[in-house]
PDB file of C-alpha atoms in Angstrom:
ATOM      1  CA  UNK A  15     -32.229  36.335 -11.733  1.00  0.00           C
ATOM      2  CA  UNK A  16     -31.322  33.131  -9.891  1.00  0.00           C
ATOM      3  CA  UNK A  17     -28.319  30.933 -10.346  1.00  0.00           C
ATOM      4  CA  UNK A  18     -28.937  27.531 -11.843  1.00  0.00           C
ATOM      5  CA  UNK A  19     -28.341  24.509  -9.702  1.00  0.00           C
ATOM      6  CA  UNK A  20     -24.967  23.164 -10.793  1.00  0.00           C
ATOM      7  CA  UNK A  21     -24.914  20.238  -8.373  1.00  0.00           C
ATOM      8  CA  UNK A  22     -24.019  16.970 -10.034  1.00  0.00           C
ATOM      9  CA  UNK A  23     -23.945  13.728  -8.062  1.00  0.00           C
ATOM     10  CA  UNK A  24     -20.660  11.880  -8.369  1.00  0.00           C
ATOM     11  CA  UNK A  25     -22.173   8.475  -7.712  1.00  0.00           C
ATOM     12  CA  UNK A  26     -25.262   8.449  -9.902  1.00  0.00           C
ATOM     13  CA  UNK A  27     -26.078   4.726  -9.901  1.00  0.00           C
ATOM     14  CA  UNK A  28     -25.255   1.659  -7.849  1.00  0.00           C
ATOM     15  CA  UNK A  29     -22.835   0.385 -10.492  1.00  0.00           C
ATOM     16  CA  UNK A  30     -20.724   3.559  -9.961  1.00  0.00           C
ATOM     17  CA  UNK A  31     -20.045   2.641  -6.334  1.00  0.00           C
ATOM     18  CA  UNK A  32     -17.175   0.131  -6.916  1.00  0.00           C
ATOM     19  CA  UNK A  33     -15.366   2.636  -9.135  1.00  0.00           C
ATOM     20  CA  UNK A  34     -15.811   5.364  -6.516  1.00  0.00           C
ATOM     21  CA  UNK A  35     -14.387   3.057  -3.829  1.00  0.00           C
ATOM     22  CA  UNK A  36     -11.384   2.293  -6.036  1.00  0.00           C
ATOM     23  CA  UNK A  37     -10.804   6.010  -6.679  1.00  0.00           C
ATOM     24  CA  UNK A  38     -11.016   6.684  -2.935  1.00  0.00           C
ATOM     25  CA  UNK A  39      -8.075   4.346  -2.315  1.00  0.00           C
ATOM     26  CA  UNK A  40      -6.011   6.141  -4.957  1.00  0.00           C
ATOM     27  CA  UNK A  41      -6.547   9.480  -3.212  1.00  0.00           C
ATOM     28  CA  UNK A  42      -5.934   8.188   0.327  1.00  0.00           C
ATOM     29  CA  UNK A  43      -2.691   6.323  -0.474  1.00  0.00           C
ATOM     30  CA  UNK A  44      -0.460   9.427  -0.674  1.00  0.00           C
ATOM     31  CA  UNK A  45      -1.608  10.577   2.762  1.00  0.00           C
ATOM     32  CA  UNK A  46      -1.058   7.152   4.307  1.00  0.00           C
ATOM     33  CA  UNK A  47       2.334   6.525   2.719  1.00  0.00           C
ATOM     34  CA  UNK A  48       3.783   9.911   3.565  1.00  0.00           C
ATOM     35  CA  UNK A  49       2.319   9.804   7.079  1.00  0.00           C
ATOM     36  CA  UNK A  50       3.793   6.351   7.751  1.00  0.00           C
ATOM     37  CA  UNK A  51       7.190   7.253   6.277  1.00  0.00           C
ATOM     38  CA  UNK A  52       7.267  10.484   8.265  1.00  0.00           C
ATOM     39  CA  UNK A  53       6.321   8.637  11.449  1.00  0.00           C
ATOM     40  CA  UNK A  54       9.056   6.025  10.946  1.00  0.00           C
ATOM     41  CA  UNK A  55      11.657   8.717  10.230  1.00  0.00           C
ATOM     42  CA  UNK A  56      10.586  10.757  13.246  1.00  0.00           C
ATOM     43  CA  UNK A  57      10.781   7.703  15.532  1.00  0.00           C
ATOM     44  CA  UNK A  58      14.374   7.199  14.396  1.00  0.00           C
ATOM     45  CA  UNK A  59      15.172  10.898  14.872  1.00  0.00           C
ATOM     46  CA  UNK A  60      13.611  10.849  18.355  1.00  0.00           C
ATOM     47  CA  UNK A  61      15.583   7.748  19.350  1.00  0.00           C
ATOM     48  CA  UNK A  62      18.870   9.265  18.165  1.00  0.00           C
ATOM     49  CA  UNK A  63      18.052  12.520  19.921  1.00  0.00           C
ATOM     50  CA  UNK A  64      17.230  10.846  23.230  1.00  0.00           C
ATOM     51  CA  UNK A  65      19.913   8.171  23.294  1.00  0.00           C
ATOM     52  CA  UNK A  66      22.823   9.997  21.643  1.00  0.00           C
ATOM     53  CA  UNK A  67      22.383  13.759  21.556  1.00  0.00           C
ATOM     54  CA  UNK A  68      20.348  15.591  24.188  1.00  0.00           C
ATOM     55  CA  UNK A  69      18.972  12.902  26.499  1.00  0.00           C
ATOM     56  CA  UNK A  70      15.531  13.017  28.068  1.00  0.00           C
ATOM     57  CA  UNK A  71      15.537  16.772  28.631  1.00  0.00           C
ATOM     58  CA  UNK A  72      12.178  18.205  27.465  1.00  0.00           C
ATOM     59  CA  UNK A  73      11.015  14.704  26.509  1.00  0.00           C
ATOM     60  CA  UNK A  74       7.301  15.586  26.381  1.00  0.00           C
ATOM     61  CA  UNK A  75       7.907  18.311  23.792  1.00  0.00           C
ATOM     62  CA  UNK A  76      10.182  16.061  21.755  1.00  0.00           C
ATOM     63  CA  UNK A  77       7.596  13.278  21.691  1.00  0.00           C
ATOM     64  CA  UNK A  78       4.730  15.606  20.785  1.00  0.00           C
ATOM     65  CA  UNK A  79       6.767  17.267  18.049  1.00  0.00           C
ATOM     66  CA  UNK A  80       8.185  14.092  16.498  1.00  0.00           C
ATOM     67  CA  UNK A  81       5.324  11.634  16.911  1.00  0.00           C
ATOM     68  CA  UNK A  82       2.271  13.887  16.537  1.00  0.00           C
ATOM     69  CA  UNK A  83       2.819  17.208  14.798  1.00  0.00           C
ATOM     70  CA  UNK A  84       5.547  16.384  12.263  1.00  0.00           C
ATOM     71  CA  UNK A  85       4.049  13.179  10.814  1.00  0.00           C
ATOM     72  CA  UNK A  86       0.578  14.710  10.578  1.00  0.00           C
ATOM     73  CA  UNK A  87       1.854  17.912   9.007  1.00  0.00           C
ATOM     74  CA  UNK A  88       4.265  16.296   6.582  1.00  0.00           C
ATOM     75  CA  UNK A  89       1.882  13.470   5.665  1.00  0.00           C
ATOM     76  CA  UNK A  90      -0.983  15.883   5.150  1.00  0.00           C
ATOM     77  CA  UNK A  91       1.011  18.388   3.133  1.00  0.00           C
ATOM     78  CA  UNK A  92       2.640  15.803   0.901  1.00  0.00           C
ATOM     79  CA  UNK A  93      -0.586  13.812   0.503  1.00  0.00           C
ATOM     80  CA  UNK A  94      -2.520  16.890  -0.546  1.00  0.00           C
ATOM     81  CA  UNK A  95       0.154  18.157  -2.922  1.00  0.00           C
ATOM     82  CA  UNK A  96       0.611  14.708  -4.448  1.00  0.00           C
ATOM     83  CA  UNK A  97      -3.126  14.432  -5.032  1.00  0.00           C
ATOM     84  CA  UNK A  98      -3.270  17.926  -6.466  1.00  0.00           C
ATOM     85  CA  UNK A  99      -0.296  17.774  -8.807  1.00  0.00           C
ATOM     86  CA  UNK A 100       0.437  14.127  -9.619  1.00  0.00           C
ATOM     87  CA  UNK A 101      -2.539  11.784  -9.095  1.00  0.00           C
ATOM     88  CA  UNK A 102      -4.628  11.605 -12.298  1.00  0.00           C
ATOM     89  CA  UNK A 103      -1.983  13.636 -14.166  1.00  0.00           C
ATOM     90  CA  UNK A 104       1.112  11.416 -14.354  1.00  0.00           C
ATOM     91  CA  UNK A 105       1.891   7.711 -14.101  1.00  0.00           C
ATOM     92  CA  UNK A 106       4.988   5.537 -14.069  1.00  0.00           C
ATOM     93  CA  UNK A 107       8.568   6.664 -13.567  1.00  0.00           C
ATOM     94  CA  UNK A 108       7.734  10.234 -14.554  1.00  0.00           C
ATOM     95  CA  UNK A 109       5.292  10.417 -11.641  1.00  0.00           C
ATOM     96  CA  UNK A 110       7.859   8.806  -9.332  1.00  0.00           C
ATOM     97  CA  UNK A 111      10.494  11.405 -10.267  1.00  0.00           C
ATOM     98  CA  UNK A 112       7.973  14.204  -9.817  1.00  0.00           C
ATOM     99  CA  UNK A 113       7.035  12.776  -6.398  1.00  0.00           C
ATOM    100  CA  UNK A 114      10.711  12.677  -5.418  1.00  0.00           C
ATOM    101  CA  UNK A 115      11.231  16.285  -6.481  1.00  0.00           C
ATOM    102  CA  UNK A 116       8.056  17.442  -4.722  1.00  0.00           C
ATOM    103  CA  UNK A 117       9.176  15.597  -1.580  1.00  0.00           C
ATOM    104  CA  UNK A 118      12.584  17.200  -1.769  1.00  0.00           C
ATOM    105  CA  UNK A 119      11.106  20.694  -2.069  1.00  0.00           C
ATOM    106  CA  UNK A 120       8.441  20.413   0.619  1.00  0.00           C
ATOM    107  CA  UNK A 121      10.075  18.117   3.163  1.00  0.00           C
ATOM    108  CA  UNK A 122      13.460  19.838   2.850  1.00  0.00           C
ATOM    109  CA  UNK A 123      11.760  23.113   3.703  1.00  0.00           C
ATOM    110  CA  UNK A 124      10.192  21.364   6.691  1.00  0.00           C
ATOM    111  CA  UNK A 125      13.578  19.945   7.711  1.00  0.00           C
ATOM    112  CA  UNK A 126      15.211  23.357   7.444  1.00  0.00           C
ATOM    113  CA  UNK A 127      12.416  24.900   9.521  1.00  0.00           C
ATOM    114  CA  UNK A 128      12.905  22.184  12.146  1.00  0.00           C
ATOM    115  CA  UNK A 129      16.657  22.810  12.137  1.00  0.00           C
ATOM    116  CA  UNK A 130      16.182  26.531  12.746  1.00  0.00           C
ATOM    117  CA  UNK A 131      13.566  25.953  15.444  1.00  0.00           C
ATOM    118  CA  UNK A 132      15.852  23.476  17.159  1.00  0.00           C
ATOM    119  CA  UNK A 133      18.713  25.944  17.143  1.00  0.00           C
ATOM    120  CA  UNK A 134      16.413  28.104  19.262  1.00  0.00           C
ATOM    121  CA  UNK A 135      14.844  25.410  21.504  1.00  0.00           C
ATOM    122  CA  UNK A 136      17.754  22.955  21.697  1.00  0.00           C
ATOM    123  CA  UNK A 137      15.596  19.817  21.812  1.00  0.00           C
ATOM    124  CA  UNK A 138      17.356  17.726  19.150  1.00  0.00           C
ATOM    125  CA  UNK A 139      20.975  18.898  19.115  1.00  0.00           C
ATOM    126  CA  UNK A 140      21.039  21.210  16.081  1.00  0.00           C
ATOM    127  CA  UNK A 141      23.636  23.510  17.637  1.00  0.00           C
ATOM    128  CA  UNK A 142      26.021  20.688  18.509  1.00  0.00           C
ATOM    129  CA  UNK A 143      25.324  18.405  15.521  1.00  0.00           C
ATOM    130  CA  UNK A 144      24.109  20.448  12.514  1.00  0.00           C
ATOM    131  CA  UNK A 145      25.024  17.743   9.999  1.00  0.00           C
ATOM    132  CA  UNK A 146      22.510  15.441  11.699  1.00  0.00           C
ATOM    133  CA  UNK A 147      19.877  17.645  10.065  1.00  0.00           C
ATOM    134  CA  UNK A 148      21.552  18.292   6.724  1.00  0.00           C
ATOM    135  CA  UNK A 149      22.458  14.723   5.698  1.00  0.00           C
ATOM    136  CA  UNK A 150      18.720  14.053   5.350  1.00  0.00           C
ATOM    137  CA  UNK A 151      18.212  15.881   2.053  1.00  0.00           C
ATOM    138  CA  UNK A 152      19.314  13.008  -0.227  1.00  0.00           C
ATOM    139  CA  UNK A 153      17.254  10.589   1.861  1.00  0.00           C
ATOM    140  CA  UNK A 154      14.180  12.785   1.468  1.00  0.00           C
ATOM    141  CA  UNK A 155      14.424  12.477  -2.315  1.00  0.00           C
ATOM    142  CA  UNK A 156      14.967   8.690  -2.128  1.00  0.00           C
ATOM    143  CA  UNK A 157      11.920   8.175   0.096  1.00  0.00           C
ATOM    144  CA  UNK A 158       9.786  10.413  -2.141  1.00  0.00           C
ATOM    145  CA  UNK A 159      10.913   8.561  -5.257  1.00  0.00           C
ATOM    146  CA  UNK A 160      10.205   5.171  -3.643  1.00  0.00           C
ATOM    147  CA  UNK A 161       6.753   6.379  -2.587  1.00  0.00           C
ATOM    148  CA  UNK A 162       6.181   7.486  -6.171  1.00  0.00           C
ATOM    149  CA  UNK A 163       7.157   4.047  -7.467  1.00  0.00           C
ATOM    150  CA  UNK A 164       4.735   2.440  -5.015  1.00  0.00           C
ATOM    151  CA  UNK A 165       1.838   4.728  -5.911  1.00  0.00           C
ATOM    152  CA  UNK A 166       2.323   5.214  -9.633  1.00  0.00           C
ATOM    153  CA  UNK A 167       3.563   1.931 -11.087  1.00  0.00           C
ATOM    154  CA  UNK A 168       1.663  -1.303 -11.599  1.00  0.00           C
ATOM    155  CA  UNK A 169       4.171  -3.289  -9.567  1.00  0.00           C
ATOM    156  CA  UNK A 170       4.064  -0.764  -6.722  1.00  0.00           C
ATOM    157  CA  UNK A 171       0.282  -0.778  -6.607  1.00  0.00           C
ATOM    158  CA  UNK A 172       0.307  -4.572  -6.451  1.00  0.00           C
ATOM    159  CA  UNK A 173       2.651  -4.404  -3.460  1.00  0.00           C
ATOM    160  CA  UNK A 174       0.458  -1.841  -1.714  1.00  0.00           C
ATOM    161  CA  UNK A 175      -2.661  -3.923  -2.354  1.00  0.00           C
ATOM    162  CA  UNK A 176      -0.943  -6.991  -0.859  1.00  0.00           C
ATOM    163  CA  UNK A 177      -0.284  -5.160   2.410  1.00  0.00           C
ATOM    164  CA  UNK A 178      -3.771  -3.656   2.489  1.00  0.00           C
ATOM    165  CA  UNK A 179      -3.046  -0.079   1.452  1.00  0.00           C
TER     166      UNK A 179
END
């Protein structure tokens, strides 16, 4: 007994192509927005760390951690979870609130992990300035909510389209 072929082409005709391209943008936006927001936040955190807290000690590791690994990891995780749980399921302010809550859960866990790692490595000043890590939790929700408004409201999508996202 053989299994039947269950393959079904997503783009069956040429007139399906514009719709597929539009759907592609909807699925890529969460990755791009969360990556860019994470990168901007990490640049600020790196600048504060270098200029105010710990100086240029272990600068290579700080740069790799803040400008490569964190934005990719946080952008990828939040983009994937947003696509899995919110895109095509919710729209409007409900989706924005859900995005804010999801951001708070995931990115706060990431922030807490970073805090505990830094207490061990000492790259960003967690031992001397623990509140530098913990004041971020409300900001994480605000950024997630704003990303949700951009992705899941008509006005937000117009703004993203204007800037080419």
